[in-house]
Tab-separated table of C-alpha atoms in Angstrom:
chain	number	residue	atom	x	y	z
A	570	UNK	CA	-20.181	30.517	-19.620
A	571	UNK	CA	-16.984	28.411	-19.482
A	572	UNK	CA	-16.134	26.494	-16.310
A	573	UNK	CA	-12.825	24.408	-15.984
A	574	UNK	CA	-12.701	22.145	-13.230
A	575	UNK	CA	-8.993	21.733	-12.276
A	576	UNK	CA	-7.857	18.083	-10.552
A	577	UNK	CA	-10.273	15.268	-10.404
A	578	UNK	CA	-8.464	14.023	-6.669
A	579	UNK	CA	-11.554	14.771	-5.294
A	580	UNK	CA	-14.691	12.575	-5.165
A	581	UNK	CA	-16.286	15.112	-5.803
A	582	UNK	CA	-15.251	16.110	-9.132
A	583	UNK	CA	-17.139	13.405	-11.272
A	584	UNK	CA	-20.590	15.100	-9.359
A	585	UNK	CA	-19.437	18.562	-10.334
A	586	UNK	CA	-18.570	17.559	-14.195
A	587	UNK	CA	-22.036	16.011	-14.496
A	588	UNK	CA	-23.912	18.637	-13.149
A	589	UNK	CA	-21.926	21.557	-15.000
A	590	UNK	CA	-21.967	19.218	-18.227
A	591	UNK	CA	-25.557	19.215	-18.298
A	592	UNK	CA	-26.065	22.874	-16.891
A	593	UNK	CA	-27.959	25.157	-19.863
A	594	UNK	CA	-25.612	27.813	-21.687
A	595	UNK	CA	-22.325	26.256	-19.369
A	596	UNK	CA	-18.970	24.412	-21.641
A	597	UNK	CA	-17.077	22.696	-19.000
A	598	UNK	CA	-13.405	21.718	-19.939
A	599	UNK	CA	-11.515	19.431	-17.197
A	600	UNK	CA	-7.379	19.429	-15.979
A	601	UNK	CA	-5.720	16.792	-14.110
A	602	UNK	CA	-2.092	16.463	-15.389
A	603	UNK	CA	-1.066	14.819	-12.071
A	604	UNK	CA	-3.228	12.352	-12.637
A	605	UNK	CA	-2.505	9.695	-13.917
A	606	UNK	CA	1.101	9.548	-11.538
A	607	UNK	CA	-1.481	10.193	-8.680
A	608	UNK	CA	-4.038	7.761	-8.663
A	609	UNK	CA	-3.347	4.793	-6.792
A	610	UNK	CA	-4.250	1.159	-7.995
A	611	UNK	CA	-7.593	0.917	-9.247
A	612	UNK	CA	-8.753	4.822	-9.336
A	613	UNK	CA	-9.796	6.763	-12.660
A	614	UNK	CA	-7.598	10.493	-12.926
A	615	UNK	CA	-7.379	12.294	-15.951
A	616	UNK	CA	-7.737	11.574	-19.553
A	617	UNK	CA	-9.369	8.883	-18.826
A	618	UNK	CA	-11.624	10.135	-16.153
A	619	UNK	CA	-12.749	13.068	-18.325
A	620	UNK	CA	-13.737	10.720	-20.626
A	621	UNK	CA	-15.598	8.558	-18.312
A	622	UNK	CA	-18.032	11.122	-18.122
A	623	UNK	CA	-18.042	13.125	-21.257
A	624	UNK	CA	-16.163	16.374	-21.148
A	625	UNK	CA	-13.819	17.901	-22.668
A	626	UNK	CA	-9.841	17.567	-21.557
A	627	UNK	CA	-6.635	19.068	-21.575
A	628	UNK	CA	-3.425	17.946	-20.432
A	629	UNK	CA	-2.443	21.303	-18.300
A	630	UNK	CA	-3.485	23.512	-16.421
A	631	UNK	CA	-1.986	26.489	-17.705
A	632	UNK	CA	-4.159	25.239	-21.084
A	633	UNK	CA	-7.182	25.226	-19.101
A	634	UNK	CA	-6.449	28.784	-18.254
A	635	UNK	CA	-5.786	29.506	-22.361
A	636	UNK	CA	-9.383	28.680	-22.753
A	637	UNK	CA	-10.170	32.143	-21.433
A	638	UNK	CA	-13.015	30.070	-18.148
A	639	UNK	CA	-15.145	32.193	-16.419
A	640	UNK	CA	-14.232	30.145	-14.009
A	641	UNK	CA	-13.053	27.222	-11.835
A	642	UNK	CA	-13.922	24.548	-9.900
A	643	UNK	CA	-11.005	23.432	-8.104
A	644	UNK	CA	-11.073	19.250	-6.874
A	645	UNK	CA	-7.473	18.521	-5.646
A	646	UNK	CA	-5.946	17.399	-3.010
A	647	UNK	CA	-6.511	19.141	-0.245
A	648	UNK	CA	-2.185	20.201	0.044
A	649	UNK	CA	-2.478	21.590	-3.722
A	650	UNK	CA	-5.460	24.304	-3.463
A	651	UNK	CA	-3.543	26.868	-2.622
A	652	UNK	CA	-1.196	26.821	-6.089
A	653	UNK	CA	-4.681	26.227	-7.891
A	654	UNK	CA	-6.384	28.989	-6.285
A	655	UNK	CA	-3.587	31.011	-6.907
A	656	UNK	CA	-2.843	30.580	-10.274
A	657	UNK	CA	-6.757	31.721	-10.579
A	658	UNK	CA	-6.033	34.371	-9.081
A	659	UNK	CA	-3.426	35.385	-11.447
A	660	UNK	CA	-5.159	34.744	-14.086
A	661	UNK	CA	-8.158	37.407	-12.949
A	662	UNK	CA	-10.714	34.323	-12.448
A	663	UNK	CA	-13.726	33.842	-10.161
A	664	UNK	CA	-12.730	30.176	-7.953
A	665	UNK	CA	-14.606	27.973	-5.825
A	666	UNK	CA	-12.130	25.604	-4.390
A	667	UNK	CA	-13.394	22.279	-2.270
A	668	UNK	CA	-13.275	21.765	1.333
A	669	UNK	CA	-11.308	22.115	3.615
A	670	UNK	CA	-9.617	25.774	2.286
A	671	UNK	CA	-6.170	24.345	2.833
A	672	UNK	CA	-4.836	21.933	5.193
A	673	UNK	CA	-3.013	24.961	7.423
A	674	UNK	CA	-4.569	28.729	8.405
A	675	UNK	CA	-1.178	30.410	6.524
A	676	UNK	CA	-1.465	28.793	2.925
A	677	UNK	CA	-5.308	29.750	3.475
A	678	UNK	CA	-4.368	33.062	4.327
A	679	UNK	CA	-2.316	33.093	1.280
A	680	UNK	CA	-5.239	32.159	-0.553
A	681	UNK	CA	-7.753	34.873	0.787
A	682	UNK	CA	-5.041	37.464	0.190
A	683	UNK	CA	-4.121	36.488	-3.376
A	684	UNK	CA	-7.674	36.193	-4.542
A	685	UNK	CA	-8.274	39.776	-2.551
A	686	UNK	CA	-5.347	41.125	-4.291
A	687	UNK	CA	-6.630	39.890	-7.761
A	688	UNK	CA	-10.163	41.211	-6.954
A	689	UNK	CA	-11.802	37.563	-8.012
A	690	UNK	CA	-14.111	35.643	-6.109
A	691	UNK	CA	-12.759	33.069	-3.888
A	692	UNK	CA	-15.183	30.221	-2.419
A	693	UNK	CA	-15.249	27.617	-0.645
A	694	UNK	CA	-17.500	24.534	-1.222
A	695	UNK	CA	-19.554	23.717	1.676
A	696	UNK	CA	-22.753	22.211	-0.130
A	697	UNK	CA	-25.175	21.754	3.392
A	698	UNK	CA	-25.639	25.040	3.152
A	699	UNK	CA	-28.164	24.472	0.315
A	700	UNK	CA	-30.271	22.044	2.604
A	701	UNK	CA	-33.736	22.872	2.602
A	702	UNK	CA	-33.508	20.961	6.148
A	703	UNK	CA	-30.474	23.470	7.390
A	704	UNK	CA	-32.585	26.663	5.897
A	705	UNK	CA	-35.862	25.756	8.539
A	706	UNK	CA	-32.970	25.606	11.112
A	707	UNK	CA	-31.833	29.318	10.039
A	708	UNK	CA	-35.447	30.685	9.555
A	709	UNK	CA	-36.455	29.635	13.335
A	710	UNK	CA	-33.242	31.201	14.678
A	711	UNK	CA	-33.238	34.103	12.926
A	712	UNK	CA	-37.027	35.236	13.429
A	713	UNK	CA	-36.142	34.349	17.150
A	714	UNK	CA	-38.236	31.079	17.500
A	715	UNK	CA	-35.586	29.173	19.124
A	716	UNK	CA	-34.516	32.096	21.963
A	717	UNK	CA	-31.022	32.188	22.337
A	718	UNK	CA	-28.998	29.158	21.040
A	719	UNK	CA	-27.547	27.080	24.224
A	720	UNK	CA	-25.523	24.400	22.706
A	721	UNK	CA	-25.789	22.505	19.241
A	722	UNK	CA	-24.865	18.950	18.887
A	723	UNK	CA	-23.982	17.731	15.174
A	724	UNK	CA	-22.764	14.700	13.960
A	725	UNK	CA	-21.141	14.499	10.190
A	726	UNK	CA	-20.616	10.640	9.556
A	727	UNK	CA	-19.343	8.792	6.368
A	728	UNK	CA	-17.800	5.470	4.737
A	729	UNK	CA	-13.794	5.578	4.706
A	730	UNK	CA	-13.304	7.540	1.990
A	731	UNK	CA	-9.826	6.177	1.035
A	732	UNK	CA	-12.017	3.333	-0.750
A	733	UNK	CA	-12.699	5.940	-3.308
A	734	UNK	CA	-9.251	7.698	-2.865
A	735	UNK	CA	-6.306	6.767	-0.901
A	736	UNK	CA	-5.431	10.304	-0.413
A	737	UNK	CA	-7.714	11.309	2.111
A	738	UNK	CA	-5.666	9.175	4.596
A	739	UNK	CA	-2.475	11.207	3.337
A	740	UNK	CA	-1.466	12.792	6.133
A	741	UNK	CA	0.453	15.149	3.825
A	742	UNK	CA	-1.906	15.548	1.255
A	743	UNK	CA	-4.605	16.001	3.156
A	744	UNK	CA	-3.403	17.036	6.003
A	745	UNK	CA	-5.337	14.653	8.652
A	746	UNK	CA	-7.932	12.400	8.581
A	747	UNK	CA	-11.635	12.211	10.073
A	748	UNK	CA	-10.983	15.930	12.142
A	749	UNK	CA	-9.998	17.433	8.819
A	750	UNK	CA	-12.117	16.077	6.223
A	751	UNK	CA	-15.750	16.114	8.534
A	752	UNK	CA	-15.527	18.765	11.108
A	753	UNK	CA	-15.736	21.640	8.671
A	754	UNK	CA	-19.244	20.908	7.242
A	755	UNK	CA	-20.613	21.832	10.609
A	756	UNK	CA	-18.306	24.741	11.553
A	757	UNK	CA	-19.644	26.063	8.453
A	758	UNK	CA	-23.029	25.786	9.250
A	759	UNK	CA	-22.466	27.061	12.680
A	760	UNK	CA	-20.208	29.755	11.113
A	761	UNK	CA	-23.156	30.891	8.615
A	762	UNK	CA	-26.130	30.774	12.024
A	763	UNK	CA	-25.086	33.051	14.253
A	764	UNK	CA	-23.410	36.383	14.099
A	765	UNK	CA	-20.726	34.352	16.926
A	766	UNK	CA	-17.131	33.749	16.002
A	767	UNK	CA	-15.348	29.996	18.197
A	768	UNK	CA	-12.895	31.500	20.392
A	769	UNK	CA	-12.078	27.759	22.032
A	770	UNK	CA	-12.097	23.888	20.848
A	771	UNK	CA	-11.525	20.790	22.764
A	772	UNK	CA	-11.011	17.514	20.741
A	773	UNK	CA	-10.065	14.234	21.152
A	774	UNK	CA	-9.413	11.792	18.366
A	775	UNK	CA	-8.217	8.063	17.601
A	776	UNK	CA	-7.260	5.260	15.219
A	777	UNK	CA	-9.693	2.412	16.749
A	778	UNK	CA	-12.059	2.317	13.618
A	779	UNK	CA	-10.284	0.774	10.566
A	780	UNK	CA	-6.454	1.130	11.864
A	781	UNK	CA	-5.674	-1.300	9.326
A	782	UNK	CA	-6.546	1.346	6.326
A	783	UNK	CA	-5.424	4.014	7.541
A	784	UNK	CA	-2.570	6.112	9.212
A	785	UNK	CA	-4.754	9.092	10.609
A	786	UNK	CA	-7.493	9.519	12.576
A	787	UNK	CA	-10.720	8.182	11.897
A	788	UNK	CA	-12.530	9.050	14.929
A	789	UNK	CA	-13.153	12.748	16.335
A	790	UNK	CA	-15.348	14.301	18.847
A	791	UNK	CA	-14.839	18.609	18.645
A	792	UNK	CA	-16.122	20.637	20.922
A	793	UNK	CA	-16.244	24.186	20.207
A	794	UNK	CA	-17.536	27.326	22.815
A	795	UNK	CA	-18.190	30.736	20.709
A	796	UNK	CA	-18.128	33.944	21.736
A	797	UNK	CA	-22.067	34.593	22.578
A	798	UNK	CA	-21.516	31.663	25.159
A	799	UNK	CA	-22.643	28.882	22.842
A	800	UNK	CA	-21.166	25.543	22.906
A	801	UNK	CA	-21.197	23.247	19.745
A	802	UNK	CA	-19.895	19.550	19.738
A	803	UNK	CA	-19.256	17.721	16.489
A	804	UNK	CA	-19.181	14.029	15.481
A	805	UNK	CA	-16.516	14.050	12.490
A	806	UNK	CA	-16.156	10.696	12.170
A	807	UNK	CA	-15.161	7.962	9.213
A	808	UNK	CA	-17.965	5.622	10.954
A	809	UNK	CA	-20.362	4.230	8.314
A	810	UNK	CA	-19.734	0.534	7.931
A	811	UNK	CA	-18.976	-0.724	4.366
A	812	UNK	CA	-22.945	-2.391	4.646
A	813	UNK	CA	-24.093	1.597	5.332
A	814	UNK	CA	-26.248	2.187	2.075
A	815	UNK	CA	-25.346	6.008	2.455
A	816	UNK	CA	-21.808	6.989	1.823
A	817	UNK	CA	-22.252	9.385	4.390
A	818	UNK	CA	-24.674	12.168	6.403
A	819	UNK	CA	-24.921	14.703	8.724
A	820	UNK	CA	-26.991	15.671	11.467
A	821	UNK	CA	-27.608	18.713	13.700
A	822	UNK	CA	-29.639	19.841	16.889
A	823	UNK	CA	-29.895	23.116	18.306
A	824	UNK	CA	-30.995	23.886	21.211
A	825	UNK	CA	-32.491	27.171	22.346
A	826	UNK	CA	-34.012	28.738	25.447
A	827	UNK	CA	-37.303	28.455	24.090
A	828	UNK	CA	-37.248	25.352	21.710
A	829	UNK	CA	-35.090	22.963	20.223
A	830	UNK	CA	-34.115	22.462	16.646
A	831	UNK	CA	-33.559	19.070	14.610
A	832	UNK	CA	-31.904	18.817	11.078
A	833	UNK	CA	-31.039	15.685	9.177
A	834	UNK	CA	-29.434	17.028	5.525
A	835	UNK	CA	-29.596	14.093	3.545
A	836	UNK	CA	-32.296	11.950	5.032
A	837	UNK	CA	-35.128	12.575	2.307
A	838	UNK	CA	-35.410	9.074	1.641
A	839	UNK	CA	-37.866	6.456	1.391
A	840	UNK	CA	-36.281	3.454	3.455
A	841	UNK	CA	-37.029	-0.342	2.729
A	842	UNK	CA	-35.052	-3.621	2.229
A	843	UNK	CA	-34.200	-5.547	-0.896
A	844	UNK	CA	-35.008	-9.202	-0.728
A	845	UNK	CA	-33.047	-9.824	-3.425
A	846	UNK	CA	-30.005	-8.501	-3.051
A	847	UNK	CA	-30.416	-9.074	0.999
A	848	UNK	CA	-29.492	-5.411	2.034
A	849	UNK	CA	-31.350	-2.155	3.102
A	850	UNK	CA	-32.701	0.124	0.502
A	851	UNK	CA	-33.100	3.802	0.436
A	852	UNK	CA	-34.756	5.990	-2.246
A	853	UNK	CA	-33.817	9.701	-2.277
A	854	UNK	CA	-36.290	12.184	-2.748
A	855	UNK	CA	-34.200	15.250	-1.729
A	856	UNK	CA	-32.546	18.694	-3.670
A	857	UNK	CA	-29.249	18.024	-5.333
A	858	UNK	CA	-27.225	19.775	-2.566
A	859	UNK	CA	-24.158	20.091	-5.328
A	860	UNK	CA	-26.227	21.503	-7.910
A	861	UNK	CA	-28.050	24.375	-5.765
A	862	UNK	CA	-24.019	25.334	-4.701
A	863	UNK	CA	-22.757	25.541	-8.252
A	864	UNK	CA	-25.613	27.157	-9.461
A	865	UNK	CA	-25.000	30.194	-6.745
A	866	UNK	CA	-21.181	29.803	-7.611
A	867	UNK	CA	-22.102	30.631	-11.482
A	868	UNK	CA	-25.571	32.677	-10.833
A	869	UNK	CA	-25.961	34.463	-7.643
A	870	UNK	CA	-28.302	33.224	-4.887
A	871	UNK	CA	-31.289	31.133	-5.182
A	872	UNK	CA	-34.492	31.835	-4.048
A	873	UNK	CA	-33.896	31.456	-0.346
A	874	UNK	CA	-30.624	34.291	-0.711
A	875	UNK	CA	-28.368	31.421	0.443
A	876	UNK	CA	-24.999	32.173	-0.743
A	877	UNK	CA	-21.387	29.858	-1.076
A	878	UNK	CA	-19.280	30.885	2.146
A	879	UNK	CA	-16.483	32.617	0.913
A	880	UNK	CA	-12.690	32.189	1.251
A	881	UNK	CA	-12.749	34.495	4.751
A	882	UNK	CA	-15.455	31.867	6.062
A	883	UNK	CA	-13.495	29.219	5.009
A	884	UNK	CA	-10.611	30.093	6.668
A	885	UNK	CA	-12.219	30.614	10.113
A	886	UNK	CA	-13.459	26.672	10.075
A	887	UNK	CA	-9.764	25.548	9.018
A	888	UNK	CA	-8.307	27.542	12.097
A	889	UNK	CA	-11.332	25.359	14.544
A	890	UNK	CA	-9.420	22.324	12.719
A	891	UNK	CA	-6.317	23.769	13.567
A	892	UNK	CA	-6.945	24.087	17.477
A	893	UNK	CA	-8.931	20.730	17.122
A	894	UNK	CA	-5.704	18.580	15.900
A	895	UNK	CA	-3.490	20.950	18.880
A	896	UNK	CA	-6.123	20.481	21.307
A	897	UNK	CA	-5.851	16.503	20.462
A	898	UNK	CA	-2.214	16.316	20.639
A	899	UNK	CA	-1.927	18.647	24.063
A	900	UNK	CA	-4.662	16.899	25.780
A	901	UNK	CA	-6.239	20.360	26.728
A	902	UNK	CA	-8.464	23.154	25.258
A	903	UNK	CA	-6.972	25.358	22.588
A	904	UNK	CA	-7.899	28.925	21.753
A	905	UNK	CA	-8.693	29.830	18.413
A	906	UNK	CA	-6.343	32.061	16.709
A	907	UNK	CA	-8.050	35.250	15.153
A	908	UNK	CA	-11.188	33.895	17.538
């Protein structure tokens, strides 16, 4: 099988050319002609990225596509996934483009449609879906456990990412800053629990944490009510201090009529503290959350049946974000359109 993974923007991109590098009976070829122009002083892009970590390279993307891939992995900026996605769309290939869909509910509609049109796969990379800590969650409230879900609180933390790329504080090419980047993981998970679609989000945001770094928001609290009466806040801040030895993690409770539910994603880790180097420790012992998603992407479901959420999914968390950076700039609550 032949993957190309198109743009390295994303820091996610040198996780995804490891794992699909190293995947049995997978070639993975990599594409990042904007590069080089892109990155901003002291960042790795193209050529010299690919080589970084051992794949393959060429210098377009319409090369890329020449190679005949199975399919693609697509880790730009968030702005440029819908040209990406479409252009694998016209070539007839299966995509799974990074998070958020798009950074507005018409180029992801665009997206949706094009890759509908074109009758390939179009999905969207939301890798907490592959928790083993989020599938106990789904278990109890599917067999009923919990009762009826009453409210879930979730919190999805992380370092600034704009030490790894300046981008993500782009308000153009990313089109915001905490709300957009951390609010989907959640939504997603939310979106995959219960058969409920958000119909209404509140949200406030602000600048107060690192307004020296960045021009967006790096602070968010969302609070979204859903259409079987549930009411779900989330945390999407940039809040991890640079001493954090986690670049980032994310936390939900649900609460039912009968019990309540708690989930940490990433905390399978022994903690401790180094004397020698004067700082916390922590040892993970946890599922590679990447690698389960890919491996669905290429393979079909796992084990557990947990599948990628797909372009349609994707889209209904971008239009939360939406109403979230309305909501935040009206000072009331929005409605969700399509909700």
């Amino acid at each position: 099988m032949k993957v190309a993974v198109l743009s390295f923007a994303h820091v996610h991109a040198a996780s995804y050319l490891h794992l699909l590098r190293d995947m049995p009976g997978v070639e993975v070829l990599g594409a990042d002609p904007e590069g080089a122009a892109a990155a901003a002083p002291g960042e790795t892009r193209g050529r010299a990225f690919a080589d970084q970590h051992g794949v393959p390279y060429v210098d377009s993307y319409e090369e890329a596509f020449a190679r005949e891939p199975d399919a693609v992995v697509v880790c730009s900026e968030n702005a440029r996934h819908r040209p990406l996605v479409e252009l694998a769309a016209a070539h007839g290939v299966d995509v799974l483009c990074e998070k958020p869909l798009a950074t507005t509910a018409a180029d992801g509609e665009a997206m949706v449609a094009a890759c509908r049109a074109a009758g390939v796969r179009l999905a969207v990379a939301f890798p907490v879906r592959f928790s083993p800590a989020y599938a106990a969650v789904k278990r109890a409230v599917a067999a009923g456990d919990a009762g009826r879900v009453l409210t879930v609180s979730g919190a999805n933390n992380g370092h600034m990412p704009t030490r790894a790329r300046r981008w993500f504080a782009d308000p153009e090419l990313a089109g915001g800053g905490a709300l957009m980047d951390h609010t989907v993981h959640i939504a997603d998970l939310l979106d995959d629990l219960f058969a409920a679609r958000a119909v209404e989000v509140y949200a406030q945001t602000n600048n107060l944490l690192y307004a020296g770094e960045a021009a967006v928001e790096t602070a968010g609290l969302v609070i979204v009510e859903y259409d079987n009466g549930a009411v779900a806040t989330i945390d999407c801040s940039w809040s991890h201090p640079r001493s954090h030895p986690a670049w980032g993690g994310l936390e939900m409770t649900v609460v039912g009529e009968h019990a309540t539910l708690e989930m940490d994603a990433f905390d399978q880790k022994v903690h401790g503290h180094s004397e020698r180097h004067g700082r916390p420790l922590e040892l993970s012992f946890g599922v590679d959350l990447d690698s389960r998603m890919l491996r669905a992407f290429l393979f079909g479901p796992g084990p557990d049946g947990m599948d990628l959420a797909d372009g349609e999914g994707g889209l209904r968390t971008l239009r939360i974000v939406e109403a979230g950076y309305e909501s935040a700039r009206r000072g009331e609550a929005v409605a969700v359109a399509g909700g």
